Phi, psi and omega in degrees: 000130181283176179300321179297319180294318179295323179295319179295321180295317179298323180295317178297317180297320179298318179297321179297316179297320180297317178298318180296319179295319179297318179297319179296320180296319177298317180296318179298323180281357179083023180238150173270140179294149177300137182239169177295332182295324180266352178073022179069211183303322178297321178293321178295320178297321178295319179297317178297322179296318178297317179297320179295319178296322178296317179297315179298323179294329181276343184300314180301318180296320178295320178296318179300315181296316180296318183294326187267345189305323182279003185236026179252143182223173170253166181298335183274339185237010178290143178296151176297124184225132186300322187240133170250137178248125178247125181272143178296152180216030175094155179240152169251098189070242177255005183253159180292144174291161179304320178298316180294322178299322179296320179296317181291326175301318179295320178295318178297322178295319178297320179292316182298326182269004177077016180273348175213157183247330184225141178245120175263114179260125185235128183194194188264125170224046184286345175221154190300323186276000181230109187225086180298310183301322181292319177297322178294319178298313180302318181297315181294319178299319178296334178271004174101004177277124181300143183301323184284356175261007181246131178241137184252131171250110186271001182237032175274073188285335172208179187296317179298314178302316181298318181293313181296317181292324177301321181280309189276325185266318185260356175070024180277126176246350178213133184202156169256129183261142183234125178198182174285160182301325183287346183249338192294328179297317179293319180298314181296315181298316181292317182293322177293324176292332179277358175108005178269144167274094192246143171237155184234147172241118174266106186289149177289146176201163179290133181275077180260193182299320181297323179298311182291328175295321177296321177296319178295321179297327181298329179299316179288318182294331181294328176297315176296320180299320179298321176293322178299317179295321182287315186266337177052058181287155171291153176300163176306317176228115180267301176077190182266161179296145179237150183253018183301315181292317179300313180295320180296320178293322178296324179289342180277351185255000000 
């Protein structure tokens, strides 16, 4: 090997030793050396940006939970409230889904114990073959709630729409809201923002895959909910005022 080759070899060896010393220094300082996998400083900045976006995505859900915490009750200790609002939760064919059935069971219990007089069922009837409010009405009647004490909102396409329509269309100013625990914080926050003096009951349910999927969905839905509170859009269908709740309350007296 010539002088030039030996010099090049010494230079490569020197670089290797220098890298090893730098790696050791990072380890002693409690840091991992920048690697090709993270792309060095640029990769760390990207990672920090992703973490910041995750935190921002969680903020609306955290705000909803904080806002609603003081307004949650159980079926046994909720204040007597004239109107209970039950939100739709999907159908299995023409029958209520298990989650929706739990909500309706809680509403029937409130009626049976005299804690509420009228049940407003709000859900999706955007197409003829899908009628959540009617299925909810049938379920409640089967549980002993008189038909004339049930009022149907056929344009409750989402939680904000249901809250705004309860206030503006049905004239409800105070209500107990019934939903699953993963949804009730958002429901209470939105309805109170829409002008209702609202309390919520988060019904018990089995914490299965659907429950955790619902919780994950709430993170995304909370972002939209925060925009609804900020922008206060009209519901998809607002329509004219209805006297269904007023008449149902008059029949209860």
